[in-house]
Amino acid sequence: MSVYNAYMALSGALDADVRRDERLSMRTTFHIGGPAALYATVHSYPALRRVIERLGAEDVPWVVLGRGSNILAADAGYRGCVIRLGREFSKVSFGKDGTVSAGAGATLSRLVTETLAHSLSGLEFCVGIPGTVGGAVSMDAGTRHEWIGPLVSDLVTYKPGEGLRRYQGSEVEWGYRWTSLPGDEIILEANLALRPGDKTQIGEEMDRRLSRRRTRQPLGSPSCGSVFRNPGDRSAGRLIEECGLKGYRVGGAVVSTQHANFVVNDGGATAADVIAVIRHVHDEVAARFGVELTPEVKCLGFEE
């Protein structure tokens, strides 16, 4: 593996900005994580393809990262290249009859805001959810009862070494925080089928949902969102709370007193602190209820 050779080959690349030793604490909503050996922002499909081909030639591992809203990066960082989808992948456009085309790099908050401006209903449940469109589609983001997947009419991915692929939404299995999309393909764009509505009513519903989130979730504190998936019809947060774990702390990592399924960075938390909290919570819930909670947060850099 030669990170240096990859960096030199990609420096000054057309439609790509490549940096060395970019701290992941600045690129994740947890504000935790050491440096990525390389950090590449690609602004076009040719740039994405070239970057991945060069990384492959130099045997440098890579991962695509949106806003880092469900990522816990290792304290030691990531020895490979973190790829962010930039300009060409951040566009949002509107067609007829409620169709919306959104690049995977566009933020979900921007998409929600623009659908409101165009008086389109369907994404009200996404208000307040951080991250990008690509991340939301890849994990079928949403609430316990509403997911973004059923709104996807079709999407485009890139499979390294083979090229672009298009899927109809009906070809994809959509589940709770899961899709059947191949894990080795990168989502580039999604087309959503929304419905025309009354702008005032849509805005009021978004305000109601956002107010509810702010009341129930620690949106103002660094976190990765929900740490565990809800086990079936049961609430992970409720199980954790019933174990008396609200406020449980290791270093700067704390189980939120507002919502027990959130671990917040109370200042200076390390990835090791968070892992220790997650393990303790998992073990306590398993011991009391016999339920094995499944983490929803994705870890980056720990395998090295």
XYZ file of C-alpha atoms in Angstrom:
304
model
C 0.000 0.000 0.000
C 1.376 3.410 -0.969
C -0.639 6.352 0.302
C 2.168 8.673 -0.794
C 2.105 7.458 -4.398
C -1.673 7.768 -4.496
C -1.491 11.303 -3.102
C 1.153 12.381 -5.616
C -0.773 10.852 -8.520
C -4.021 12.524 -7.487
C -2.670 15.926 -6.451
C -4.010 18.507 -8.867
C -6.454 16.004 -10.342
C -9.239 17.503 -12.401
C -12.448 17.946 -10.387
C -10.964 16.464 -7.208
C -9.503 18.025 -4.069
C -7.140 15.694 -2.216
C -5.720 16.332 1.248
C -3.496 14.412 3.631
C -4.146 13.733 7.313
C -7.629 15.253 7.468
C -8.952 14.897 11.017
C -12.158 12.888 11.060
C -13.274 14.685 14.210
C -13.965 17.597 11.850
C -15.907 15.388 9.436
C -18.234 13.479 11.754
C -21.175 14.660 13.844
C -19.646 12.891 16.852
C -16.602 15.209 16.582
C -14.432 12.179 17.277
C -11.691 10.537 15.247
C -8.064 10.760 14.252
C -6.716 11.619 10.788
C -7.621 9.981 7.497
C -4.452 9.299 5.522
C -6.164 10.817 2.470
C -9.362 12.817 2.097
C -10.659 13.293 -1.445
C -13.599 15.459 -2.455
C -14.657 14.440 -5.959
C -16.824 16.812 -7.959
C -17.699 14.685 -10.998
C -18.188 11.097 -12.069
C -14.893 10.970 -14.066
C -13.061 12.263 -10.992
C -14.676 9.638 -8.771
C -13.757 6.880 -11.192
C -10.170 8.086 -11.540
C -9.650 8.437 -7.785
C -10.952 4.942 -7.071
C -8.904 3.428 -9.899
C -5.724 5.068 -8.616
C -6.411 3.998 -5.052
C -6.941 0.446 -6.307
C -3.667 0.532 -8.210
C -1.843 1.598 -5.052
C -3.762 -0.875 -2.877
C -5.111 1.924 -0.690
C -8.454 1.128 0.998
C -11.224 3.693 0.669
C -14.662 4.522 1.973
C -17.322 7.014 0.905
C -18.414 9.317 3.702
C -21.269 11.804 3.627
C -21.721 14.074 6.627
C -20.517 11.400 9.014
C -23.784 11.409 10.939
C -23.767 7.712 11.865
C -20.006 7.162 12.035
C -17.671 6.527 14.937
C -14.118 7.043 13.691
C -11.210 5.437 15.527
C -8.906 7.547 17.657
C -6.027 6.388 15.464
C -7.894 7.529 12.358
C -8.181 5.690 9.063
C -5.152 4.552 7.068
C -7.005 4.705 3.758
C -8.803 7.375 1.753
C -12.116 8.937 2.748
C -14.090 10.034 -0.323
C -16.713 12.761 -0.241
C -19.109 13.374 -3.124
C -18.922 17.043 -4.095
C -20.366 19.499 -6.591
C -21.884 17.363 -9.378
C -23.337 14.981 -6.809
C -24.996 17.694 -4.706
C -27.605 18.945 -7.158
C -31.360 18.872 -6.528
C -33.822 19.345 -9.394
C -37.578 19.123 -9.763
C -39.603 17.589 -12.565
C -43.302 17.264 -13.216
C -45.905 15.599 -11.003
C -43.808 15.662 -7.839
C -40.636 13.983 -9.107
C -37.400 15.095 -7.479
C -33.866 14.201 -8.532
C -31.295 14.464 -5.746
C -27.570 13.833 -5.876
C -26.179 11.547 -3.189
C -23.974 14.344 -1.859
C -26.885 16.729 -1.231
C -27.783 17.121 2.419
C -31.078 15.663 3.524
C -31.909 18.959 5.249
C -31.531 20.847 1.977
C -33.703 18.340 0.131
C -36.433 18.667 2.767
C -36.275 22.476 2.626
C -36.503 22.561 -1.164
C -39.424 20.141 -1.298
C -41.274 22.481 1.057
C -40.475 25.418 -1.221
C -41.991 23.451 -4.124
C -45.066 22.449 -2.078
C -44.268 18.750 -2.244
C -45.295 16.351 0.499
C -43.783 13.028 1.537
C -40.529 13.921 3.253
C -41.951 15.572 6.358
C -40.693 12.681 8.493
C -37.113 13.427 7.393
C -37.001 16.877 8.970
C -34.214 17.076 11.525
C -32.437 13.939 10.269
C -28.779 14.778 9.527
C -26.634 13.369 6.738
C -26.795 13.184 2.967
C -29.278 11.764 0.488
C -26.885 8.940 -0.366
C -26.498 7.961 3.260
C -30.241 8.190 3.852
C -31.027 5.934 0.886
C -28.265 3.427 1.656
C -29.589 2.843 5.185
C -33.265 3.516 4.409
C -33.340 6.336 6.940
C -36.474 7.557 8.628
C -38.502 6.939 11.754
C -39.689 3.670 13.263
C -42.703 3.730 10.963
C -41.721 5.802 7.893
C -38.716 5.229 5.646
C -37.315 7.006 2.619
C -37.006 3.812 0.540
C -40.647 3.546 -0.578
C -40.375 7.064 -2.043
C -37.456 6.132 -4.320
C -38.672 5.575 -7.883
C -35.190 4.783 -9.217
C -31.536 5.387 -8.409
C -28.081 5.338 -9.983
C -25.007 3.678 -8.501
C -21.386 3.235 -9.509
C -19.784 -0.192 -9.248
C -15.984 0.201 -9.302
C -14.449 -1.607 -12.220
C -17.752 -1.946 -14.052
C -19.465 1.440 -14.276
C -22.892 2.948 -13.745
C -25.990 0.966 -12.829
C -29.621 1.988 -12.528
C -32.148 0.333 -10.245
C -35.870 0.780 -10.125
C -37.088 1.377 -6.601
C -39.267 -1.722 -6.888
C -36.134 -3.846 -7.536
C -34.705 -2.940 -4.146
C -35.760 -4.477 -0.852
C -36.271 -1.743 1.722
C -36.147 -2.587 5.415
C -35.602 -1.012 8.801
C -32.153 0.630 8.454
C -31.312 -1.799 5.645
C -31.521 -2.201 1.872
C -30.641 -4.975 -0.546
C -28.370 -2.672 -2.575
C -24.913 -4.223 -3.073
C -22.462 -2.977 -0.474
C -19.707 -2.495 -3.047
C -21.692 0.034 -5.085
C -21.760 3.789 -4.482
C -25.105 5.578 -4.664
C -24.778 8.642 -6.901
C -28.342 9.859 -7.401
C -31.891 9.055 -6.354
C -35.189 10.049 -7.925
C -38.064 10.413 -5.496
C -41.791 10.341 -6.184
C -43.474 12.915 -3.949
C -46.951 14.386 -4.134
C -48.180 17.975 -4.474
C -49.625 19.414 -1.283
C -50.515 22.581 0.546
C -47.319 24.450 1.397
C -48.676 25.809 4.675
C -49.813 22.386 5.865
C -46.509 20.784 4.856
C -44.575 23.468 6.731
C -46.725 23.090 9.823
C -46.204 19.317 9.818
C -42.441 19.776 9.470
C -42.423 22.276 12.341
C -44.406 19.862 14.497
C -42.058 16.978 13.809
C -38.927 19.078 14.309
C -40.262 20.428 17.602
C -40.928 16.877 18.732
C -37.393 15.791 17.807
C -35.876 18.733 19.671
C -37.902 17.838 22.745
C -37.029 14.148 22.708
C -33.523 14.024 21.195
C -30.246 15.798 22.068
C -29.965 17.524 18.681
C -27.685 20.230 20.074
C -24.989 17.813 21.286
C -22.387 15.940 19.196
C -23.598 12.390 18.628
C -24.064 9.771 15.914
C -27.836 9.685 16.265
C -29.424 6.466 17.478
C -26.761 4.014 18.635
C -28.835 0.810 18.500
C -31.571 -0.453 16.217
C -34.942 -0.957 17.841
C -35.345 -4.709 18.461
C -38.597 -5.576 16.728
C -41.498 -3.607 18.161
C -39.568 -2.705 21.291
C -37.766 0.584 21.846
C -34.019 0.371 22.392
C -34.148 3.689 24.213
C -36.819 2.442 26.599
C -34.879 -0.756 27.383
C -31.727 1.257 28.101
C -33.647 3.711 30.264
C -35.252 0.904 32.267
C -31.745 -0.338 33.059
C -31.116 3.005 34.746
C -28.385 3.920 32.284
C -29.308 7.506 31.450
C -26.292 9.607 32.378
C -23.910 6.618 32.400
C -20.475 7.965 31.532
C -17.033 6.837 30.463
C -14.703 9.800 30.000
C -16.458 12.334 27.778
C -19.003 9.848 26.381
C -22.396 9.926 28.106
C -25.726 8.191 27.631
C -28.053 11.112 26.968
C -30.435 12.028 29.778
C -32.846 13.196 27.066
C -32.933 9.995 25.008
C -31.212 6.847 26.237
C -30.459 5.541 22.731
C -28.116 8.469 22.132
C -24.521 8.633 23.327
C -23.265 12.218 23.291
C -19.794 13.690 23.268
C -19.847 15.785 26.423
C -16.458 17.279 25.584
C -13.219 15.510 24.761
C -14.755 12.078 24.299
C -12.616 9.501 22.549
C -13.752 6.637 20.378
C -12.543 4.306 23.132
C -14.887 6.081 25.575
C -17.842 5.590 23.235
C -17.042 1.923 22.619
C -16.858 1.338 26.368
C -20.273 2.950 26.873
C -21.823 0.970 24.004
C -20.469 -2.332 25.344
C -21.703 -1.612 28.858
C -25.172 -0.653 27.620
C -25.358 -3.730 25.406
C -24.332 -6.050 28.242
C -26.714 -4.511 30.770
C -29.716 -4.773 28.443
C -28.787 -8.363 27.539
C -28.438 -9.312 31.193
C -31.744 -7.775 32.275
C -34.010 -8.398 29.281
C -32.232 -11.108 27.289
C -32.201 -8.765 24.277
C -29.076 -8.459 22.126
C -29.107 -4.878 20.871
C -27.621 -4.395 17.393
C -25.526 -1.252 16.900
C -26.738 1.123 14.217
C -23.580 3.243 14.306
C -20.882 2.294 11.809
C -17.259 2.145 12.915
C -14.384 3.377 10.771
C -10.728 2.519 11.248
C -11.074 -0.011 14.069
C -10.184 -3.021 11.927
C -6.607 -1.888 11.503
